[in-house]
Short mmCIF file of C-alpha atoms in Angstrom, two decimals:
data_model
loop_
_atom_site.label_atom_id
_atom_site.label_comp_id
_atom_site.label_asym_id
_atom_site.label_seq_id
_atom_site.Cartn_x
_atom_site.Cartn_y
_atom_site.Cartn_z
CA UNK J 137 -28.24 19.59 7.75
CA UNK J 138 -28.21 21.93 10.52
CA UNK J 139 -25.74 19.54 12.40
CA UNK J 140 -23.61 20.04 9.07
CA UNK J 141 -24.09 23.60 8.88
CA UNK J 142 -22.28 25.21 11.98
CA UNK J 143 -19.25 23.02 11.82
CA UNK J 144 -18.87 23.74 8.05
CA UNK J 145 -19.23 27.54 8.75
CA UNK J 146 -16.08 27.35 11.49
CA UNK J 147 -14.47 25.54 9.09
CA UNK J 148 -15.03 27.30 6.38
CA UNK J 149 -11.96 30.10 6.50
CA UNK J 150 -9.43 27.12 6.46
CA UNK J 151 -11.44 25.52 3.48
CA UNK J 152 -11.46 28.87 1.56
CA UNK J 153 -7.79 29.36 2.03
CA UNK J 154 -6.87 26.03 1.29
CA UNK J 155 -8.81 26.01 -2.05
CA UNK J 156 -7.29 28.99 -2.97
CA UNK J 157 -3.26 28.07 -1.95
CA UNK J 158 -4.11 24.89 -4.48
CA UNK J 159 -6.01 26.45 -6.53
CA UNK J 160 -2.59 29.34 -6.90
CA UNK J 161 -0.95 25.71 -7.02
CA UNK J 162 -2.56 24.47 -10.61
CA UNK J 163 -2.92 28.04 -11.72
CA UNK J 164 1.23 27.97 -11.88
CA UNK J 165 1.40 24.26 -12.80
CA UNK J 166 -0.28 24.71 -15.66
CA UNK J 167 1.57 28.00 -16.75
CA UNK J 168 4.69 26.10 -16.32
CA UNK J 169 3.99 23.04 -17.75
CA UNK J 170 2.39 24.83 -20.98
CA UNK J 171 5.83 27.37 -21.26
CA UNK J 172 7.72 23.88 -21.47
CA UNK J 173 5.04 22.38 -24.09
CA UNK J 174 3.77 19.78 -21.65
CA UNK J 175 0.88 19.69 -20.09
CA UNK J 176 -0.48 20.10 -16.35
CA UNK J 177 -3.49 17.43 -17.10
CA UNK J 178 -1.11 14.68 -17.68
CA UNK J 179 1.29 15.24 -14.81
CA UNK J 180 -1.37 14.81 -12.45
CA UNK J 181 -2.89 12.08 -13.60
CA UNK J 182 -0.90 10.07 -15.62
CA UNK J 183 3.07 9.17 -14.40
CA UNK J 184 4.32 7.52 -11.93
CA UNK J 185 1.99 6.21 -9.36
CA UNK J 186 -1.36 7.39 -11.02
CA UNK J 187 -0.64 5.35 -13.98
CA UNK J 188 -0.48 2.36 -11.47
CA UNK J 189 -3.73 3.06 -9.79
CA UNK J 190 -5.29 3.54 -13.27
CA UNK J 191 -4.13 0.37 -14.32
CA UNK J 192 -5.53 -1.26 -11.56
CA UNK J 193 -8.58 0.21 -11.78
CA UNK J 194 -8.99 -0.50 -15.34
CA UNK J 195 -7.49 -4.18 -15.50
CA UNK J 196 -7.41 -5.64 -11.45
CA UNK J 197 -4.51 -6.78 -9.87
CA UNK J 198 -1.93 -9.22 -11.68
CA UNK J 199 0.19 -6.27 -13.74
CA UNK J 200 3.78 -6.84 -13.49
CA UNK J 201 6.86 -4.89 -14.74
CA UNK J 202 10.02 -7.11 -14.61
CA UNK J 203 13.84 -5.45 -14.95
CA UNK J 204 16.38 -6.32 -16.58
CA UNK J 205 18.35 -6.53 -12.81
CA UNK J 206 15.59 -8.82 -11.86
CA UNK J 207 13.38 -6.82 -9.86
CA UNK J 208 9.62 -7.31 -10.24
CA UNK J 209 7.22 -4.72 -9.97
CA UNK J 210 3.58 -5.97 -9.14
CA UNK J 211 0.88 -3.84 -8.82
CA UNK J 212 0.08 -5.85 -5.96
CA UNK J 213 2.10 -3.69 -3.83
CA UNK J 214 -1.05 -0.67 -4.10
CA UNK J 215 -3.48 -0.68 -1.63
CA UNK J 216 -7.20 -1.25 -3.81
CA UNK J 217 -9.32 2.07 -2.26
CA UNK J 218 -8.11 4.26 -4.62
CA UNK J 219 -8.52 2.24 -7.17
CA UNK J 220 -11.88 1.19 -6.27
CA UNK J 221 -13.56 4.82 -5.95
CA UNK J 222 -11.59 5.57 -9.48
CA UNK J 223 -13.53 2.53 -10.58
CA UNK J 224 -16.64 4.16 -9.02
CA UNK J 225 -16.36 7.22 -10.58
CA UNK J 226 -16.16 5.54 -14.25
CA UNK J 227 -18.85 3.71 -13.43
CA UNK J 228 -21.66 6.07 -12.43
CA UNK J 229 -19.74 9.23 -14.56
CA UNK J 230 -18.34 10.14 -17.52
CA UNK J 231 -14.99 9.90 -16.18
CA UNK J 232 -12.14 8.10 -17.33
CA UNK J 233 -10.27 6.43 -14.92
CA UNK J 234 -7.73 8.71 -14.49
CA UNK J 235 -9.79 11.62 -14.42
CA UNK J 236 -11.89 9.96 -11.39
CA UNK J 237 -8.57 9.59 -9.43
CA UNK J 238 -8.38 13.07 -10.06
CA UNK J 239 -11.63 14.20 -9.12
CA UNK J 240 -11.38 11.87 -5.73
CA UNK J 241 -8.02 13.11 -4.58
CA UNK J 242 -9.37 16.62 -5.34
CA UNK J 243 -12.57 16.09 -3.02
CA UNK J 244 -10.48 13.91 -0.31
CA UNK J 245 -7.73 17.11 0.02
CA UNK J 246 -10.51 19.35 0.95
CA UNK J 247 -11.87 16.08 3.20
CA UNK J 248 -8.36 16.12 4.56
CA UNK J 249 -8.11 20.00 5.59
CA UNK J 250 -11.78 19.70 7.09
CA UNK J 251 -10.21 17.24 9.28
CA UNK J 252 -6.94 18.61 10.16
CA UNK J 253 -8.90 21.76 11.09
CA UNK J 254 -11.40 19.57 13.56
CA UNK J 255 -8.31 17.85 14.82
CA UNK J 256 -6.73 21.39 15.79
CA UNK J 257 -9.42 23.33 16.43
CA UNK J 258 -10.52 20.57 18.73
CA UNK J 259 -7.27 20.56 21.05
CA UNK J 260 -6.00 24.39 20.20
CA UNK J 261 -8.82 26.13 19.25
CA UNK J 262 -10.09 27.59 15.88
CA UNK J 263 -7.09 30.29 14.65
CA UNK J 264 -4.57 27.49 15.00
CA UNK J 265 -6.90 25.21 13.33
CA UNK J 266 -6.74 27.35 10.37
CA UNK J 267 -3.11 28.09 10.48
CA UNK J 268 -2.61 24.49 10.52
CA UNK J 269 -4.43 23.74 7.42
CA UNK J 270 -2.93 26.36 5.60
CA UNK J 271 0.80 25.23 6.03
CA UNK J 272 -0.35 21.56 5.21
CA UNK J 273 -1.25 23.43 1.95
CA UNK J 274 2.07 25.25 1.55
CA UNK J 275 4.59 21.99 2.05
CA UNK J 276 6.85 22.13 -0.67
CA UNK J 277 4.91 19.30 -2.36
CA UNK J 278 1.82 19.74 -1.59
CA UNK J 279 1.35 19.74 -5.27
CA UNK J 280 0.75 15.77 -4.41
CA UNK J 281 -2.62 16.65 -2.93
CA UNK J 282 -3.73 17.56 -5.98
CA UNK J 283 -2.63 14.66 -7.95
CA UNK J 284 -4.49 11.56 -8.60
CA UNK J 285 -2.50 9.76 -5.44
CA UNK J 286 -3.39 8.14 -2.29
CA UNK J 287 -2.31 10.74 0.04
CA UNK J 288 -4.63 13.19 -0.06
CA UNK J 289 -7.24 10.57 0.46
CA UNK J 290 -5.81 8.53 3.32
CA UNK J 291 -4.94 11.85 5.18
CA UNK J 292 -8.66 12.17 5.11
CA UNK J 293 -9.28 9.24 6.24
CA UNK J 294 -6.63 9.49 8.98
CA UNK J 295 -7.32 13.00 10.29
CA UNK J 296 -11.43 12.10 10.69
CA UNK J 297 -9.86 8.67 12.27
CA UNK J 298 -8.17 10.93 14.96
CA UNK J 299 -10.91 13.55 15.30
CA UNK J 300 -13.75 10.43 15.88
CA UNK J 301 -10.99 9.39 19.02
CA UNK J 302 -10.67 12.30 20.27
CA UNK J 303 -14.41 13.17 20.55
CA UNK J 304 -14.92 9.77 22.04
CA UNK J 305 -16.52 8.30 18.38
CA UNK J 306 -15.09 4.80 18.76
CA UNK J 307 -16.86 3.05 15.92
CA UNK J 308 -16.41 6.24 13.42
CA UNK J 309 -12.82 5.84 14.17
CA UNK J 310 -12.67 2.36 13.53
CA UNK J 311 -14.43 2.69 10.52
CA UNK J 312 -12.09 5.44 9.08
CA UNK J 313 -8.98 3.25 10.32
CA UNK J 314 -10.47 0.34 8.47
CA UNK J 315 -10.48 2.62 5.36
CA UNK J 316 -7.37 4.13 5.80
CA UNK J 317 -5.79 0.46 5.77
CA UNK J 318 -7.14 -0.18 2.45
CA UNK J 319 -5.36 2.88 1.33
CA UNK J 320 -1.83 2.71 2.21
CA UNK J 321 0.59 0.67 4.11
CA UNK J 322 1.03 3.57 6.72
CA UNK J 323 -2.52 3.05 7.54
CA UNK J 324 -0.88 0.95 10.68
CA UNK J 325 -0.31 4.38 11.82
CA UNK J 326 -4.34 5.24 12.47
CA UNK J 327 -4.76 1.55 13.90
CA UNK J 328 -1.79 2.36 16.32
CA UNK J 329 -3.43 5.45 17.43
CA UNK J 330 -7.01 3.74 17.67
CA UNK J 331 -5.65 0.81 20.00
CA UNK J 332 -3.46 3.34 22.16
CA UNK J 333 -6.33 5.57 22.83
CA UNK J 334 -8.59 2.22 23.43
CA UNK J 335 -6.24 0.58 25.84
CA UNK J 336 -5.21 3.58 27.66
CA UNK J 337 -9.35 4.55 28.05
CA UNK J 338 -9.35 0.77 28.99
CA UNK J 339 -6.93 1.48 31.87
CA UNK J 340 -8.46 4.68 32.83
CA UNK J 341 -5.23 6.62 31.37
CA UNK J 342 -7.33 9.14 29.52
CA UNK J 343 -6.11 12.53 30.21
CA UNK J 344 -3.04 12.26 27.57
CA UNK J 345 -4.49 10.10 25.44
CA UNK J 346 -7.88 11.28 24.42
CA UNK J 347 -7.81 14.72 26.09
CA UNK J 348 -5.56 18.00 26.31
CA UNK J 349 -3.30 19.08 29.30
CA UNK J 350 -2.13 22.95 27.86
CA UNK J 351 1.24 23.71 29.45
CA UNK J 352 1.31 26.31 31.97
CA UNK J 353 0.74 29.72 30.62
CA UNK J 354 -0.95 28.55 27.08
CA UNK J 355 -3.86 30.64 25.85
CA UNK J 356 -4.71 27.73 23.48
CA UNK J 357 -7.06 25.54 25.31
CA UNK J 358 -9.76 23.59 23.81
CA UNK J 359 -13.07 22.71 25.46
CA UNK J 360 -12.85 19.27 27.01
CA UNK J 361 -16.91 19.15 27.68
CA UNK J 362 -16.13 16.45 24.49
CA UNK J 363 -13.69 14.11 25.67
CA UNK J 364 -14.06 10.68 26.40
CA UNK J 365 -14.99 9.92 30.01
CA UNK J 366 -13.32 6.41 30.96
CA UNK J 367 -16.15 4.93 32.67
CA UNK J 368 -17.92 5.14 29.27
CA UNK J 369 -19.55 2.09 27.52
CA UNK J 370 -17.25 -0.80 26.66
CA UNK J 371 -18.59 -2.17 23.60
CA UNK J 372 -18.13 0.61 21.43
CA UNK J 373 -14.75 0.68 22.11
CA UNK J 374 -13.62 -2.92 22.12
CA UNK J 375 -15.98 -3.08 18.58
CA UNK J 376 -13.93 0.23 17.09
CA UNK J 377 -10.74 -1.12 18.06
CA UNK J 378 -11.69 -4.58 16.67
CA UNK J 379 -12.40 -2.64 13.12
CA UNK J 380 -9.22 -0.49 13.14
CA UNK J 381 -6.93 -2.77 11.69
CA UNK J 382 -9.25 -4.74 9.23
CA UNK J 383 -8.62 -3.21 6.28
CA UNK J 384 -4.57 -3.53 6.12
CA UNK J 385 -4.64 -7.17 7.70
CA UNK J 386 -7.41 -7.94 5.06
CA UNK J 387 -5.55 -6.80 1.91
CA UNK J 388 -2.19 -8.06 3.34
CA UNK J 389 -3.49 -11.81 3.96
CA UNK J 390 -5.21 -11.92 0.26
CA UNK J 391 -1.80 -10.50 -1.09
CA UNK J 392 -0.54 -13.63 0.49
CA UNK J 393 -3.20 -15.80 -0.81
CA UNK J 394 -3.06 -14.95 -4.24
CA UNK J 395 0.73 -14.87 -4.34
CA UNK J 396 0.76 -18.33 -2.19
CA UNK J 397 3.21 -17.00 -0.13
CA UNK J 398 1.26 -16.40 3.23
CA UNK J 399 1.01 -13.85 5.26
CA UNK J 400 4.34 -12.20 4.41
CA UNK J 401 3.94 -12.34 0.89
CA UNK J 402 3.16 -8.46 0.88
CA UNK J 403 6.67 -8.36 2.21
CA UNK J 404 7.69 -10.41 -0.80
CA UNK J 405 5.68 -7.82 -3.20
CA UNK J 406 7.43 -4.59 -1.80
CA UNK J 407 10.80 -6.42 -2.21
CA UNK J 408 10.46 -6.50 -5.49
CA UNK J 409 10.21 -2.44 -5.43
CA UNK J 410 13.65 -2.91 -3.71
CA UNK J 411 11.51 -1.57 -0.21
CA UNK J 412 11.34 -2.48 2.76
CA UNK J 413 11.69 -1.39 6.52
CA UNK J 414 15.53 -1.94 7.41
CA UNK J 415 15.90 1.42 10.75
CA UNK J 416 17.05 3.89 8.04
CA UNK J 417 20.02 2.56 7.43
CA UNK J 418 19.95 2.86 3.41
CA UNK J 419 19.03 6.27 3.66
CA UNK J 420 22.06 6.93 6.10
CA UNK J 421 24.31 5.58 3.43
CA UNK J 422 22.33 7.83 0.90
CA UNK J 423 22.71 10.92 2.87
CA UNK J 424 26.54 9.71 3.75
CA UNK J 425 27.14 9.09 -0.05
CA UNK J 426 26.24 12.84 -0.85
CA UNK J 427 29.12 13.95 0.58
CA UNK J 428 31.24 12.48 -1.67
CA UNK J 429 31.77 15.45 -3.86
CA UNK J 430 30.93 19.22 -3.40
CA UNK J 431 27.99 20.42 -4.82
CA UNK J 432 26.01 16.88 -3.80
CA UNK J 433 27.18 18.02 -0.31
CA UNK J 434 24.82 20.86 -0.19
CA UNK J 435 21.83 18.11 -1.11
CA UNK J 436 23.74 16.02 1.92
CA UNK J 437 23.19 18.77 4.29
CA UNK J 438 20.24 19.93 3.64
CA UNK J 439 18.91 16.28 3.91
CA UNK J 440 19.98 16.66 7.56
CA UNK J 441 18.55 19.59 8.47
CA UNK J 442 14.94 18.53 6.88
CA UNK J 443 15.38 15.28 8.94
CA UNK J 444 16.81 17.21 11.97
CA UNK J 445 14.10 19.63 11.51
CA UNK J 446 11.19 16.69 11.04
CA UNK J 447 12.69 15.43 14.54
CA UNK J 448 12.81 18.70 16.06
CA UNK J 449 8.83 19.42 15.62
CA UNK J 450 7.81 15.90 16.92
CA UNK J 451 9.92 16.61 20.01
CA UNK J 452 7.88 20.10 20.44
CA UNK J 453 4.91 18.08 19.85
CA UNK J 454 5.68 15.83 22.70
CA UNK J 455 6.57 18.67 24.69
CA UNK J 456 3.86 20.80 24.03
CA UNK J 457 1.28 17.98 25.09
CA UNK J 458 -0.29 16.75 22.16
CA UNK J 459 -3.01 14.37 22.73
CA UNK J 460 -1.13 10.41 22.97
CA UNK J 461 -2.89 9.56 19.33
CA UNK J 462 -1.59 11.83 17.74
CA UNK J 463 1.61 11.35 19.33
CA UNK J 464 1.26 7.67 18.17
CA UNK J 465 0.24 8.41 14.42
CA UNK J 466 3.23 10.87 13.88
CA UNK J 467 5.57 8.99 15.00
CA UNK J 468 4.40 6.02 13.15
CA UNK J 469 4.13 7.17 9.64
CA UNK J 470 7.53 9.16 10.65
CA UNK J 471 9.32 6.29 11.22
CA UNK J 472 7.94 4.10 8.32
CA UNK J 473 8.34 7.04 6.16
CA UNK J 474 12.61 7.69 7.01
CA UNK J 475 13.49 4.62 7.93
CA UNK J 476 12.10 2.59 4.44
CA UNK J 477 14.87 1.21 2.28
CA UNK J 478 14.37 2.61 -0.97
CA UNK J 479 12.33 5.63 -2.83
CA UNK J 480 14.63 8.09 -0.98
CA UNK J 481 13.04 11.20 -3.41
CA UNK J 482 9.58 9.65 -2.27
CA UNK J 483 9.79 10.81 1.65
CA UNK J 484 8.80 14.30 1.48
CA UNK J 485 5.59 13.10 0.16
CA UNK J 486 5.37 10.36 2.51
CA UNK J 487 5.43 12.59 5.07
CA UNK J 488 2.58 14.44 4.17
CA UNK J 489 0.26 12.52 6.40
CA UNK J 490 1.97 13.59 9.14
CA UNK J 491 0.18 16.77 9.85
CA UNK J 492 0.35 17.25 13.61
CA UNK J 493 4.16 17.99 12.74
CA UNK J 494 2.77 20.84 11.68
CA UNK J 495 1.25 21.96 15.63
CA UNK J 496 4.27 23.60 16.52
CA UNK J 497 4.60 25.91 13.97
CA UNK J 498 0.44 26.21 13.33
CA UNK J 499 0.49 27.60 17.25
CA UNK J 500 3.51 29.95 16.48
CA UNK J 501 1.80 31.14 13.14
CA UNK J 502 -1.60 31.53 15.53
CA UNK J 503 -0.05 34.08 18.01
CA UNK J 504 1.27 36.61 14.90
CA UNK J 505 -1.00 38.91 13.80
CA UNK J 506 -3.48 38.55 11.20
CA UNK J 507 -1.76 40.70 8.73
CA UNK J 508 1.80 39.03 9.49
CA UNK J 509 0.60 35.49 9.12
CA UNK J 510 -1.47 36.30 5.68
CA UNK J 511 1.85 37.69 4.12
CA UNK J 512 3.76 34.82 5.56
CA UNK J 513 1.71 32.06 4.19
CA UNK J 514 1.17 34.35 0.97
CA UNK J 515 4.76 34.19 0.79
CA UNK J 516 5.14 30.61 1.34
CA UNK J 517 2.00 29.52 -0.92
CA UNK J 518 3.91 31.14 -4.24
CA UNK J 519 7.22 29.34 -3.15
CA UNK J 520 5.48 26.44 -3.12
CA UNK J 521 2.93 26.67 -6.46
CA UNK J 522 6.79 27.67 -8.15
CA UNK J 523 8.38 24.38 -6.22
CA UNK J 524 5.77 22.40 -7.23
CA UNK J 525 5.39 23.35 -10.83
CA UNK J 526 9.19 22.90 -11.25
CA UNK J 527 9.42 19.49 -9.42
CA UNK J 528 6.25 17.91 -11.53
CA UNK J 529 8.12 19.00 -14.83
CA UNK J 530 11.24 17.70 -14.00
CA UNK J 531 12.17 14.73 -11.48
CA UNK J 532 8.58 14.63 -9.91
CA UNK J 533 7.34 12.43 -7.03
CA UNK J 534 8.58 8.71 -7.78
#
């Protein structure tokens, strides 16, 4: 417990914020939600994707929804964790389904700023590991961590992935990479990041990809008493690496089993959500079709700036020496994330993984004062509960 204890009490200022930001987050959810005669419990647990996961959980795979433009819809195309641990919960609680998809995504978002903070506090020290986690609390819809989703959990998953390579914990971080590919497709992201940080250790390539070179003149420097030394043991590595991409490859291949379609038939699934991976070019004609009248030009441009902007901060990133796996993750789930065919509404959210995008900005929010930075995220945390209130009780996350 003691080993518990003292990393629990450094983290504990970005866990106390963080509860309260989503905490402020429900508070004006369900405010809003009851002013319009709906209510807050159903819109986080039971439209959209929750109802798939339920459904799932409930029933197995097999559930199909076919259009009348003849598009299919399989349930197929969700990863089973969530599912699983909703199952779990119904099993050994009192919990319905949906309720323990709840309960798990409200228990993996606190998972998830625990390990954004080790990730952080780890390379920049413990101020911008707070800082971080609170504006991964603020995003505009980070109403999603508290919904009965996937990303909250596989951001868990993915951040404690990262944190185990960094620290040198190969099989912990093939473990969580394992996990994290039975939660989402992106989950390639934390194998990418696991075999980069395993080959380059491999080659003896270790001082951008599992430790931290500050620029010239930074006062955030981490202790690097932690990081992996290349002439370490082997096995560990080779057997973490090995794990890493289990989990995706395992649920992809049994898609393709039961579908007798082979290895691509998770391809085949996702087509029939009308997604797929085609360099962005759909959502170029999406943004380009905005501009086809005036006041969908405003959406147009401010679709460019939040990509520009998106762009902008992994670029910092780079520049600012982030360690190579994280490099590697962001820029992973960044690219699957803007350059998918469809579910243009949906990449906000899928963004959301993508936490060390948020470095640049966590360092420049570090350096304010203390005052300064509470009233800024203050600021930011009601634009967001108001954001996120108003999106779940109208469009909402597809």
């Amino acid at each position: 417990m003691n080993d518990l204890a003292a990393p629990l009490r450094r983290a504990a200022p970005a866990l106390l914020g963080y509860a309260a930001v989503r905490a402020l987050g429900l508070v004006v959810l369900a405010v809003w939600s009851a002013a319009r005669g709906k209510s807050a419990h159903t819109l986080l647990t039971a439209r959209w994707d929750a109802l798939w996961y339920t459904r799932v959980a409930d029933l197995g795979y097999g559930y199909e929804v076919r259009l009348p433009n003849g598009d299919v819809h399989s349930n197929l195309a969700f990863f089973p964790l969530l599912p699983w641990l909703e199952r779990l919960m119904h099993a050994v609680t009192p919990l319905s389904y949906a309720d323990g998809g709840l309960t798990v995504s409200l228990l993996a978002s606190l998972a998830a700023a625990w390990g954004i903070f080790a990730v952080v506090e780890h390379v920049y020290g413990r101020r911008a590991g707070v800082c971080a986690v609170l504006l991964w609390a603020v995003l505009p819809v980070g109403i999603v961590q508290s919904m009965a989703y996937s990303e909250s959990l596989f951001t868990a998953l993915a951040a404690w992935s990262l944190y185990a390579v960094l620290t040198g914990r190969w099989l912990t971080a093939g473990t969580l990479a394992l996990f994290a590919g039975l939660t989402r497709p992106v989950g390639l992201a934390v194998v990418a990041a696991v075999w980069v940080a395993g080959i380059t250790s491999f080659t003896g390539v270790a001082s951008r990809s599992t430790g931290f070179a500050p620029r010239a003149g930074s006062s955030f420097v981490r202790d690097r008493s932690t990081a992996p030394v290349p002439g370490a043991r082997v096995w560990p590595r080779a057997l973490g690496m090995a794990l890493a991409p289990l989990g995706a490859a395992g649920y992809v291949l049994w898609v393709g089993h039961r579908t007798g379609k082979g290895p691509l038939g998770y391809l085949d699934v996702q087509a029939g959500w009308r997604n797929g991976f085609d360099g962005g070019a759909a959502f170029a004609r999406f943004v380009g079709e905005k501009f086809t009248s005036f006041p969908s030009a405003l959406a147009g441009v401010g679709l460019i700036v939040g990509v520009g902007l998106v762009l902008w901060l992994y670029v910092v990133g780079v520049r600012q020496g982030q360690p190579l796996p994280l490099l590697v993750y962001t820029g992973v789930v960044t690219a699957l994330a803007l350059c998918a065919s469809s579910y243009f509404g949906s990449k906000p959210r899928l963004l959301m993984p993508a936490f060390p995008l948020l470095l640049p900005l966590a360092l420049a929010l570090a350096r304010l004062r203390t005052s300064r930075s509470a009233w800024v995220v203050g600021g930011v945390a009601v634009a967001s509960a108001a954001y996120g209130a108003f999106w779940l009780n109208g469009s909402g996350p597809p």
